[in-house]
Amino acid sequence: MKRVVIIKYGELSTKSDNINFFLKTLKNNVDKKLEGFNYEIKYDHGRMLIFTEDVLQVKNKLQEVFGIHEICDGYLYEERSLESIKTNVLNIIKDLEFNTFKITVKRSDKNYMGTSITIATDIGAYVLKNIPNIKVDVTSPDINVIVEIRLNEVLIYAKGIPGLGGYPVSTLGKGLLMLSGGIDSPVAGYLAIKRGVKIEAVYFDSPPHTSPMALKKVEDLARVLAKYNGGEVKIHVVCFTKIQEEIIKNIPKNYLITMMRRMMYRISALICGSINAHAIINGESIGQVASQTLKSMQVINEAVKMPVLRPLCTYDKLEIIELSKKIGTYDISIRPYEDCCTIFVPEHPVINPDVNLAHEYETLVDFDSLVYEAIKGRTILHIKDHKENNFSDLL
Ligand code: ATP
Ligand code: MG
């Protein structure tokens, strides 16, 4: 008998044109996730079989991989007699907790005696005889035991756990996440990764106005995202201090945030160009703050041509919090350090900004040089999901 973990793809399997590319990427992602384990992967009729003795740990790890719809725990036997199938099914399920069950038989070996239904009935009767107080329920059983009779072996599996869904990371290109220390942006990043987008991150730092602990928080958030992002997130740390100070010195208070955000967008778009990313991703949500009214978003967005994805644009804050708790970023996000947007928030930021005024204000400061300088001086941190491997590049 061999222990096997079965990966089902779900939505992935409908992408018939480039299924091989999706599968290859998924396999690479699984290989990366299972580094250090002893296992062997085989493709098998629209799913993958992973042979391993470390079933529990492997299943846990696979729950961090996008592009997997369901993960099942299975057993592969060489003995194919009906008697051996019956005892094996019983052995597998006798310690599971359930009241109702169903046996589903699939025969890829059509010469195996009987029909799928008669075999299932036989196995079911044997189980009923040997486990007290259980019932058959064919519509919504607590467990559905699948018995696949193949040419030279029998595969039996019972309980599946849901995978994360989505697409394998990297299959849909690269995006740049504007990652602040808040609750929203890591969740936005997670949702983009879910759809197959590999992310890098940009963080706008404002020393000495912001604490180094704010950057540390962003690194810790990136480390959580790295788990889902193929093991690493690169953070482009951009010093925003000078731009921010010039804006505060030269631009009317109610437009501070509009202008700061236009500059953040501009810098992000330029970084996208240099890393071959096709979109900016951020944690904006319609109406959450003054800079996130539709009009504000339009005027801020106008600073760039690059598409800006806002995975959370229709989410309520409570929904975002719930998701951040689920993915493990919430406790990091609520640490008290302020980021550069929160320290200079004016009392009455404009909620209905005028794009012509934004253009006019942009002539008051030599933003081109400041943006160029900020990008040139950025630091790139390589944040791995294992803490010890992190390092940084100075540009
Ligand atoms: P978050 O909870 O993610 O901080 P927020 O509700 O505080 O979001 P804003 O501060 O208005 O909202 O920022 C909106 C989005 O802009 C953030 O979700 C993030 O994507 C981006 N952003 C804000 N500040 C920074 C920063 N210092 N560095 C990088 N991105 C930022
Ligand atoms: Mg914020």
Tab-separated table of C-alpha atoms and ligand atoms in Angstrom:
chain	number	residue	atom	x	y	z
A	1	MET	CA	0.000	0.000	0.000
A	2	LYS	CA	1.188	3.513	-0.792
A	3	ARG	CA	0.018	6.721	0.854
A	4	VAL	CA	-1.008	9.359	-1.623
A	5	VAL	CA	-2.283	12.934	-1.526
A	6	ILE	CA	-4.617	13.786	-4.407
A	7	ILE	CA	-4.751	17.338	-5.740
A	8	LYS	CA	-7.813	18.376	-7.740
A	9	TYR	CA	-7.586	21.513	-9.834
A	10	GLY	CA	-11.124	22.847	-10.179
A	11	GLU	CA	-11.266	26.029	-12.247
A	12	LEU	CA	-7.815	25.444	-13.610
A	13	SER	CA	-8.971	22.468	-15.621
A	14	THR	CA	-11.305	24.646	-17.737
A	15	LYS	CA	-8.399	26.539	-19.279
A	16	SER	CA	-8.035	24.064	-22.100
A	17	ASP	CA	-5.757	26.159	-24.337
A	18	ASN	CA	-2.890	26.589	-21.943
A	19	ILE	CA	-3.585	23.845	-19.469
A	20	ASN	CA	-0.048	22.495	-19.777
A	21	PHE	CA	1.454	25.831	-18.826
A	22	PHE	CA	-0.903	26.074	-15.830
A	23	LEU	CA	-0.097	22.540	-14.731
A	24	LYS	CA	3.624	22.974	-15.102
A	25	THR	CA	3.486	26.140	-13.044
A	26	LEU	CA	1.326	24.465	-10.419
A	27	LYS	CA	3.780	21.585	-10.226
A	28	ASN	CA	6.697	24.012	-9.841
A	29	ASN	CA	4.833	25.847	-7.093
A	30	VAL	CA	4.045	22.585	-5.315
A	31	ASP	CA	7.691	21.488	-5.638
A	32	LYS	CA	8.833	24.754	-4.082
A	33	LYS	CA	6.331	24.432	-1.260
A	34	LEU	CA	7.347	20.844	-0.504
A	35	GLU	CA	11.084	21.456	-0.446
A	36	GLY	CA	12.638	19.198	2.197
A	37	PHE	CA	9.907	16.553	2.056
A	38	ASN	CA	10.226	13.119	0.527
A	39	TYR	CA	7.638	12.802	-2.230
A	40	GLU	CA	6.984	11.997	-5.861
A	41	ILE	CA	4.422	13.688	-8.119
A	42	LYS	CA	2.509	12.009	-10.950
A	43	TYR	CA	-0.082	13.568	-13.260
A	44	ASP	CA	-3.236	11.487	-13.295
A	45	HIS	CA	-6.439	12.188	-15.307
A	46	GLY	CA	-7.045	15.858	-14.496
A	47	ARG	CA	-5.339	15.821	-11.113
A	48	MET	CA	-1.984	15.201	-9.439
A	49	LEU	CA	-1.054	12.349	-7.181
A	50	ILE	CA	1.634	13.019	-4.609
A	51	PHE	CA	3.163	9.893	-3.142
A	52	THR	CA	4.525	10.561	0.328
A	53	GLU	CA	4.627	9.211	3.839
A	54	ASP	CA	4.340	12.721	5.341
A	55	VAL	CA	0.684	13.013	4.425
A	56	LEU	CA	-0.415	15.411	7.160
A	57	GLN	CA	2.402	17.925	6.756
A	58	VAL	CA	2.156	17.773	2.980
A	59	LYS	CA	-1.584	18.436	3.161
A	60	ASN	CA	-0.971	21.430	5.434
A	61	LYS	CA	1.609	22.867	3.071
A	62	LEU	CA	-0.632	22.362	0.052
A	63	GLN	CA	-3.263	24.504	1.732
A	64	GLU	CA	-0.998	27.467	1.031
A	65	VAL	CA	-0.842	26.844	-2.715
A	66	PHE	CA	-3.230	28.614	-5.090
A	67	GLY	CA	-4.694	26.687	-8.031
A	68	ILE	CA	-5.764	23.700	-5.926
A	69	HIS	CA	-9.470	23.097	-5.525
A	70	GLU	CA	-9.474	20.080	-3.232
A	71	ILE	CA	-6.889	17.997	-1.374
A	72	CYS	CA	-7.733	14.364	-0.631
A	73	ASP	CA	-6.003	11.842	1.470
A	74	GLY	CA	-5.721	8.508	-0.341
A	75	TYR	CA	-4.350	4.976	-0.376
A	76	LEU	CA	-3.136	3.039	-3.394
A	77	TYR	CA	-3.269	-0.772	-3.227
A	78	GLU	CA	-1.959	-3.437	-5.538
A	79	GLU	CA	-4.489	-6.030	-4.329
A	80	ARG	CA	-7.647	-5.690	-6.405
A	81	SER	CA	-9.907	-8.514	-5.138
A	82	LEU	CA	-13.325	-7.425	-3.882
A	83	GLU	CA	-12.510	-8.943	-0.494
A	84	SER	CA	-9.346	-6.883	-0.122
A	85	ILE	CA	-11.141	-3.727	-1.266
A	86	LYS	CA	-13.802	-4.247	1.400
A	87	THR	CA	-11.303	-4.684	4.224
A	88	ASN	CA	-9.226	-1.771	3.027
A	89	VAL	CA	-12.239	0.554	2.865
A	90	LEU	CA	-13.233	-0.505	6.355
A	91	ASN	CA	-9.720	0.072	7.698
A	92	ILE	CA	-9.572	3.533	6.205
A	93	ILE	CA	-12.882	4.792	7.552
A	94	LYS	CA	-13.357	2.920	10.799
A	95	ASP	CA	-11.647	5.606	12.882
A	96	LEU	CA	-13.209	8.590	11.135
A	97	GLU	CA	-16.091	10.440	12.733
A	98	PHE	CA	-19.286	10.170	10.713
A	99	ASN	CA	-22.912	9.111	10.922
A	100	THR	CA	-23.733	8.747	7.256
A	101	PHE	CA	-21.646	7.562	4.320
A	102	LYS	CA	-21.720	6.694	0.675
A	103	ILE	CA	-19.481	4.472	-1.449
A	104	THR	CA	-18.758	5.600	-4.996
A	105	VAL	CA	-17.038	3.115	-7.291
A	106	LYS	CA	-15.303	4.153	-10.498
A	107	ARG	CA	-13.865	1.506	-12.796
A	108	SER	CA	-11.279	2.470	-15.339
A	109	ASP	CA	-10.790	-1.279	-15.775
A	110	LYS	CA	-14.146	-2.071	-17.358
A	111	ASN	CA	-13.395	-5.797	-17.277
A	112	TYR	CA	-13.471	-5.890	-13.498
A	113	MET	CA	-16.365	-8.154	-12.540
A	114	GLY	CA	-19.761	-6.639	-11.661
A	115	THR	CA	-20.958	-3.090	-12.202
A	116	SER	CA	-19.893	-0.024	-10.301
A	117	ILE	CA	-23.234	-0.055	-8.499
A	118	THR	CA	-23.141	-3.702	-7.440
A	119	ILE	CA	-19.583	-3.339	-6.192
A	120	ALA	CA	-20.491	-0.190	-4.241
A	121	THR	CA	-23.496	-1.952	-2.710
A	122	ASP	CA	-21.326	-4.894	-1.688
A	123	ILE	CA	-18.725	-2.686	-0.026
A	124	GLY	CA	-21.464	-0.592	1.636
A	125	ALA	CA	-23.114	-3.673	3.110
A	126	TYR	CA	-19.776	-4.841	4.509
A	127	VAL	CA	-19.139	-1.455	6.136
A	128	LEU	CA	-22.658	-1.374	7.652
A	129	LYS	CA	-22.109	-4.815	9.123
A	130	ASN	CA	-18.830	-3.813	10.768
A	131	ILE	CA	-19.409	-0.292	12.086
A	132	PRO	CA	-22.367	0.216	14.421
A	133	ASN	CA	-24.846	3.125	14.247
A	134	ILE	CA	-24.086	4.432	10.790
A	135	LYS	CA	-26.340	4.826	7.765
A	136	VAL	CA	-26.032	5.111	4.025
A	137	ASP	CA	-26.975	8.520	2.606
A	138	VAL	CA	-26.459	8.912	-1.119
A	139	THR	CA	-27.433	12.598	-1.371
A	140	SER	CA	-25.445	14.370	1.342
A	141	PRO	CA	-23.329	11.874	3.280
A	142	ASP	CA	-20.839	12.939	5.972
A	143	ILE	CA	-18.203	11.032	4.027
A	144	ASN	CA	-18.111	9.858	0.458
A	145	VAL	CA	-15.623	7.039	-0.010
A	146	ILE	CA	-14.326	6.894	-3.567
A	147	VAL	CA	-13.006	3.564	-4.790
A	148	GLU	CA	-11.252	3.721	-8.150
A	149	ILE	CA	-10.561	0.349	-9.671
A	150	ARG	CA	-7.714	0.804	-12.132
A	151	LEU	CA	-5.881	-1.671	-14.350
A	152	ASN	CA	-3.236	-2.708	-11.843
A	153	GLU	CA	-4.254	-1.040	-8.635
A	154	VAL	CA	-7.067	0.349	-6.540
A	155	LEU	CA	-7.146	3.929	-5.288
A	156	ILE	CA	-9.314	4.640	-2.260
A	157	TYR	CA	-9.900	8.015	-0.684
A	158	ALA	CA	-12.490	9.463	1.581
A	159	LYS	CA	-12.228	12.872	3.042
A	160	GLY	CA	-11.252	15.922	1.023
A	161	ILE	CA	-10.369	19.326	2.389
A	162	PRO	CA	-10.831	22.461	0.326
A	163	GLY	CA	-7.772	23.996	-1.320
A	164	LEU	CA	-7.375	27.743	-1.717
A	165	GLY	CA	-8.798	27.806	-5.264
A	166	GLY	CA	-7.647	30.503	-7.667
A	167	TYR	CA	-4.840	30.086	-10.193
A	168	PRO	CA	-1.224	28.977	-9.726
A	169	VAL	CA	0.974	31.937	-8.845
A	170	SER	CA	2.832	33.379	-11.848
A	171	THR	CA	0.411	32.104	-14.479
A	172	LEU	CA	-1.102	35.566	-14.918
A	173	GLY	CA	2.056	37.673	-14.868
A	174	LYS	CA	3.388	40.110	-12.327
A	175	GLY	CA	1.848	43.007	-10.381
A	176	LEU	CA	3.220	45.618	-7.981
A	177	LEU	CA	1.407	45.805	-4.648
A	178	MET	CA	1.405	49.127	-2.805
A	179	LEU	CA	1.993	47.654	0.622
A	180	SER	CA	1.434	49.876	3.652
A	181	GLY	CA	1.355	48.627	7.199
A	182	GLY	CA	-2.445	48.781	7.268
A	183	ILE	CA	-5.089	46.105	7.240
A	184	ASP	CA	-6.207	46.531	3.657
A	185	SER	CA	-3.194	46.312	1.387
A	186	PRO	CA	-1.939	42.849	2.460
A	187	VAL	CA	-5.426	41.467	1.880
A	188	ALA	CA	-5.526	43.106	-1.549
A	189	GLY	CA	-2.166	41.471	-2.289
A	190	TYR	CA	-3.430	38.081	-1.182
A	191	LEU	CA	-6.445	38.345	-3.500
A	192	ALA	CA	-4.263	39.331	-6.459
A	193	ILE	CA	-1.947	36.385	-5.788
A	194	LYS	CA	-5.032	34.181	-5.648
A	195	ARG	CA	-5.784	35.034	-9.270
A	196	GLY	CA	-2.331	33.887	-10.378
A	197	VAL	CA	-0.547	37.250	-10.193
A	198	LYS	CA	2.962	37.087	-8.772
A	199	ILE	CA	3.516	40.189	-6.682
A	200	GLU	CA	6.367	42.457	-5.774
A	201	ALA	CA	5.656	45.234	-3.283
A	202	VAL	CA	6.450	48.909	-2.943
A	203	TYR	CA	6.538	50.630	0.430
A	204	PHE	CA	6.800	54.405	0.796
A	205	ASP	CA	8.874	55.158	3.849
A	206	SER	CA	9.166	58.570	5.491
A	207	PRO	CA	12.088	58.592	7.890
A	208	PRO	CA	12.415	60.242	10.358
A	209	HIS	CA	8.677	60.955	10.437
A	210	THR	CA	7.862	57.253	10.496
A	211	SER	CA	9.393	54.723	12.843
A	212	PRO	CA	11.673	51.912	11.612
A	213	MET	CA	9.102	49.686	13.273
A	214	ALA	CA	6.641	50.677	10.539
A	215	LEU	CA	9.018	49.193	7.957
A	216	LYS	CA	9.498	46.109	10.126
A	217	LYS	CA	5.725	45.690	10.126
A	218	VAL	CA	5.647	45.834	6.325
A	219	GLU	CA	8.411	43.211	6.185
A	220	ASP	CA	6.424	40.940	8.482
A	221	LEU	CA	3.330	41.386	6.338
A	222	ALA	CA	5.355	40.594	3.226
A	223	ARG	CA	6.619	37.437	4.940
A	224	VAL	CA	3.050	36.213	5.367
A	225	LEU	CA	2.285	37.000	1.721
A	226	ALA	CA	5.507	35.243	0.662
A	227	LYS	CA	3.953	31.947	1.761
A	228	TYR	CA	1.400	32.266	-1.021
A	229	ASN	CA	3.648	34.048	-3.521
A	230	GLY	CA	6.083	31.245	-4.335
A	231	GLY	CA	8.145	31.703	-1.150
A	232	GLU	CA	9.287	35.298	-1.619
A	233	VAL	CA	8.107	38.902	-1.850
A	234	LYS	CA	10.503	41.619	-2.977
A	235	ILE	CA	9.807	44.962	-1.333
A	236	HIS	CA	10.941	48.130	-3.080
A	237	VAL	CA	11.434	50.543	-0.195
A	238	VAL	CA	11.142	54.077	-1.542
A	239	CYS	CA	12.118	57.064	0.586
A	240	PHE	CA	9.157	59.407	0.298
A	241	THR	CA	10.317	62.002	2.841
A	242	LYS	CA	11.502	64.685	0.451
A	243	ILE	CA	8.470	64.474	-1.809
A	244	GLN	CA	6.200	64.600	1.177
A	245	GLU	CA	7.985	67.583	2.705
A	246	GLU	CA	7.883	69.502	-0.598
A	247	ILE	CA	4.183	68.786	-0.961
A	248	ILE	CA	3.507	69.976	2.566
A	249	LYS	CA	5.559	73.128	1.987
A	250	ASN	CA	4.108	74.093	-1.393
A	251	ILE	CA	0.631	72.696	-1.894
A	252	PRO	CA	-2.694	73.692	-0.304
A	253	LYS	CA	-3.564	71.509	2.641
A	254	ASN	CA	-6.760	70.044	1.251
A	255	TYR	CA	-4.830	68.643	-1.751
A	256	LEU	CA	-1.953	67.123	0.248
A	257	ILE	CA	-3.253	63.586	0.098
A	258	THR	CA	-4.365	63.841	-3.532
A	259	MET	CA	-0.896	64.985	-4.568
A	260	MET	CA	0.959	62.509	-2.365
A	261	ARG	CA	-1.044	59.696	-3.815
A	262	ARG	CA	-0.529	60.848	-7.380
A	263	MET	CA	3.220	60.719	-6.693
A	264	MET	CA	2.954	57.279	-5.130
A	265	TYR	CA	1.116	56.092	-8.225
A	266	ARG	CA	3.690	57.656	-10.528
A	267	ILE	CA	6.584	56.027	-8.726
A	268	SER	CA	4.752	52.696	-8.625
A	269	ALA	CA	4.072	52.827	-12.374
A	270	LEU	CA	7.734	53.510	-13.091
A	271	ILE	CA	8.815	50.615	-10.877
A	272	CYS	CA	6.295	48.410	-12.728
A	273	GLY	CA	8.077	49.311	-15.963
A	274	SER	CA	11.437	48.305	-14.547
A	275	ILE	CA	10.315	44.919	-13.213
A	276	ASN	CA	7.982	43.965	-16.077
A	277	ALA	CA	4.830	44.199	-13.965
A	278	HIS	CA	1.564	44.839	-15.763
A	279	ALA	CA	-0.538	46.404	-13.025
A	280	ILE	CA	-0.429	48.276	-9.742
A	281	ILE	CA	-2.435	46.667	-6.941
A	282	ASN	CA	-3.602	48.504	-3.841
A	283	GLY	CA	-5.980	48.253	-0.909
A	284	GLU	CA	-8.347	51.059	-1.834
A	285	SER	CA	-12.019	50.519	-1.119
A	286	ILE	CA	-14.726	52.819	-2.441
A	287	GLY	CA	-15.612	55.518	0.048
A	288	GLN	CA	-13.334	54.343	2.881
A	289	VAL	CA	-11.504	57.675	3.179
A	290	ALA	CA	-11.503	61.007	1.293
A	291	SER	CA	-8.899	59.793	-1.198
A	292	GLN	CA	-11.104	56.826	-2.034
A	293	THR	CA	-14.231	58.537	-3.302
A	294	LEU	CA	-14.764	57.675	-6.964
A	295	LYS	CA	-13.838	61.218	-7.956
A	296	SER	CA	-10.645	61.114	-5.866
A	297	MET	CA	-9.693	57.774	-7.324
A	298	GLN	CA	-10.259	59.124	-10.829
A	299	VAL	CA	-8.058	62.182	-10.239
A	300	ILE	CA	-5.321	60.160	-8.523
A	301	ASN	CA	-5.464	57.414	-11.139
A	302	GLU	CA	-5.073	60.014	-13.873
A	303	ALA	CA	-1.415	60.356	-12.923
A	304	VAL	CA	-0.617	56.988	-14.540
A	305	LYS	CA	-1.461	54.879	-17.580
A	306	MET	CA	-0.811	51.583	-15.821
A	307	PRO	CA	-3.960	49.607	-14.807
A	308	VAL	CA	-4.638	49.857	-11.069
A	309	LEU	CA	-6.283	46.788	-9.539
A	310	ARG	CA	-8.273	47.332	-6.375
A	311	PRO	CA	-9.337	43.854	-5.266
A	312	LEU	CA	-11.081	45.304	-2.192
A	313	CYS	CA	-12.948	48.118	-3.909
A	314	THR	CA	-16.361	46.679	-3.061
A	315	TYR	CA	-15.510	45.149	0.316
A	316	ASP	CA	-16.784	46.473	3.651
A	317	LYS	CA	-14.116	47.033	6.296
A	318	LEU	CA	-15.507	44.175	8.381
A	319	GLU	CA	-15.193	41.788	5.451
A	320	ILE	CA	-11.593	42.899	4.944
A	321	ILE	CA	-10.814	42.362	8.629
A	322	GLU	CA	-12.316	38.889	8.523
A	323	LEU	CA	-10.151	37.927	5.564
A	324	SER	CA	-7.031	39.455	7.131
A	325	LYS	CA	-7.580	37.315	10.224
A	326	LYS	CA	-7.988	34.243	8.050
A	327	ILE	CA	-4.752	34.782	6.141
A	328	GLY	CA	-2.791	35.776	9.242
A	329	THR	CA	-1.997	39.448	8.571
A	330	TYR	CA	-4.432	41.079	11.002
A	331	ASP	CA	-2.323	40.857	14.170
A	332	ILE	CA	0.640	42.386	12.359
A	333	SER	CA	-1.448	45.137	10.743
A	334	ILE	CA	-2.867	46.372	14.031
A	335	ARG	CA	0.539	47.029	15.577
A	336	PRO	CA	0.472	50.744	16.368
A	337	TYR	CA	3.126	52.245	14.066
A	338	GLU	CA	1.916	54.929	11.686
A	339	ASP	CA	2.734	55.010	7.999
A	340	CYS	CA	3.490	58.086	5.919
A	341	CYS	CA	-0.118	58.720	4.927
A	342	THR	CA	-1.482	58.771	8.420
A	343	ILE	CA	0.994	61.224	9.955
A	344	PHE	CA	0.162	64.218	7.771
A	345	VAL	CA	-3.542	63.776	7.213
A	346	PRO	CA	-5.142	67.234	6.933
A	347	GLU	CA	-8.413	67.882	8.720
A	348	HIS	CA	-10.406	68.467	5.550
A	349	PRO	CA	-8.943	66.601	2.601
A	350	VAL	CA	-10.778	67.256	-0.643
A	351	ILE	CA	-13.302	64.562	-1.520
A	352	ASN	CA	-14.128	65.994	-4.915
A	353	PRO	CA	-10.757	67.044	-6.344
A	354	ASP	CA	-10.333	68.843	-9.654
A	355	VAL	CA	-7.848	67.280	-12.038
A	356	ASN	CA	-6.889	70.662	-13.513
A	357	LEU	CA	-5.966	71.938	-10.080
A	358	ALA	CA	-3.889	68.803	-9.512
A	359	HIS	CA	-2.016	69.545	-12.751
A	360	GLU	CA	-1.496	73.142	-11.701
A	361	TYR	CA	-0.122	72.135	-8.303
A	362	GLU	CA	2.246	69.739	-9.988
A	363	THR	CA	4.020	72.710	-11.586
A	364	LEU	CA	4.823	74.164	-8.151
A	365	VAL	CA	7.468	71.559	-7.329
A	366	ASP	CA	10.065	69.834	-9.514
A	367	PHE	CA	8.384	66.491	-9.070
A	368	ASP	CA	10.123	64.866	-12.043
A	369	SER	CA	13.519	65.121	-10.369
A	370	LEU	CA	12.165	64.114	-6.964
A	371	VAL	CA	10.441	61.063	-8.415
A	372	TYR	CA	13.581	60.081	-10.316
A	373	GLU	CA	15.706	60.460	-7.191
A	374	ALA	CA	13.275	58.470	-5.062
A	375	ILE	CA	13.237	55.588	-7.528
A	376	LYS	CA	16.981	55.595	-7.992
A	377	GLY	CA	17.601	55.507	-4.262
A	378	ARG	CA	15.216	52.705	-3.447
A	379	THR	CA	16.298	49.609	-1.547
A	380	ILE	CA	15.026	46.176	-2.492
A	381	LEU	CA	14.393	43.737	0.334
A	382	HIS	CA	14.029	40.057	-0.480
A	383	ILE	CA	11.578	38.741	2.068
A	384	LYS	CA	11.391	34.965	2.212
A	385	ASP	CA	8.754	32.976	4.019
A	386	HIS	CA	11.626	31.627	6.147
A	387	LYS	CA	13.054	34.492	8.182
A	388	GLU	CA	16.710	33.478	8.071
A	389	ASN	CA	17.053	33.825	4.287
A	390	ASN	CA	16.218	37.501	3.862
A	391	PHE	CA	18.651	39.928	2.270
A	392	SER	CA	18.611	43.335	0.599
A	393	ASP	CA	20.033	45.060	-2.475
A	394	LEU	CA	21.113	48.679	-2.419
A	395	LEU	CA	20.522	50.202	-5.838
B	1	ATP	P1	-4.206	50.141	4.501
B	1	ATP	O1	-5.028	49.589	5.573
B	1	ATP	O2	-3.695	49.095	3.579
B	1	ATP	O3	-3.088	51.015	5.020
B	1	ATP	P2	-5.830	52.428	4.280
B	1	ATP	O4	-7.221	52.129	4.558
B	1	ATP	O5	-4.975	52.958	5.367
B	1	ATP	O6	-5.158	51.094	3.668
B	1	ATP	P3	-4.861	54.566	2.619
B	1	ATP	O7	-3.838	54.924	3.623
B	1	ATP	O8	-5.700	55.616	2.038
B	1	ATP	O9	-5.863	53.420	3.066
B	1	ATP	O10	-4.127	53.880	1.438
B	1	ATP	C1	-4.797	53.242	0.405
B	1	ATP	C2	-3.852	52.260	-0.229
B	1	ATP	O11	-2.690	52.947	-0.706
B	1	ATP	C3	-3.332	51.240	0.747
B	1	ATP	O12	-4.214	50.139	0.875
B	1	ATP	C4	-2.026	50.844	0.089
B	1	ATP	O13	-2.260	49.958	-0.993
B	1	ATP	C5	-1.530	52.173	-0.486
B	1	ATP	N1	-0.630	52.860	0.471
B	1	ATP	C6	-0.928	53.756	1.420
B	1	ATP	N2	0.175	54.136	2.096
B	1	ATP	C7	1.204	53.451	1.558
B	1	ATP	C8	2.618	53.375	1.816
B	1	ATP	N3	3.194	54.084	2.783
B	1	ATP	N4	3.364	52.549	1.071
B	1	ATP	C9	2.792	51.791	0.091
B	1	ATP	N5	1.493	51.831	-0.187
B	1	ATP	C10	0.694	52.643	0.524
B	2	MG	MG	-2.832	52.995	5.220
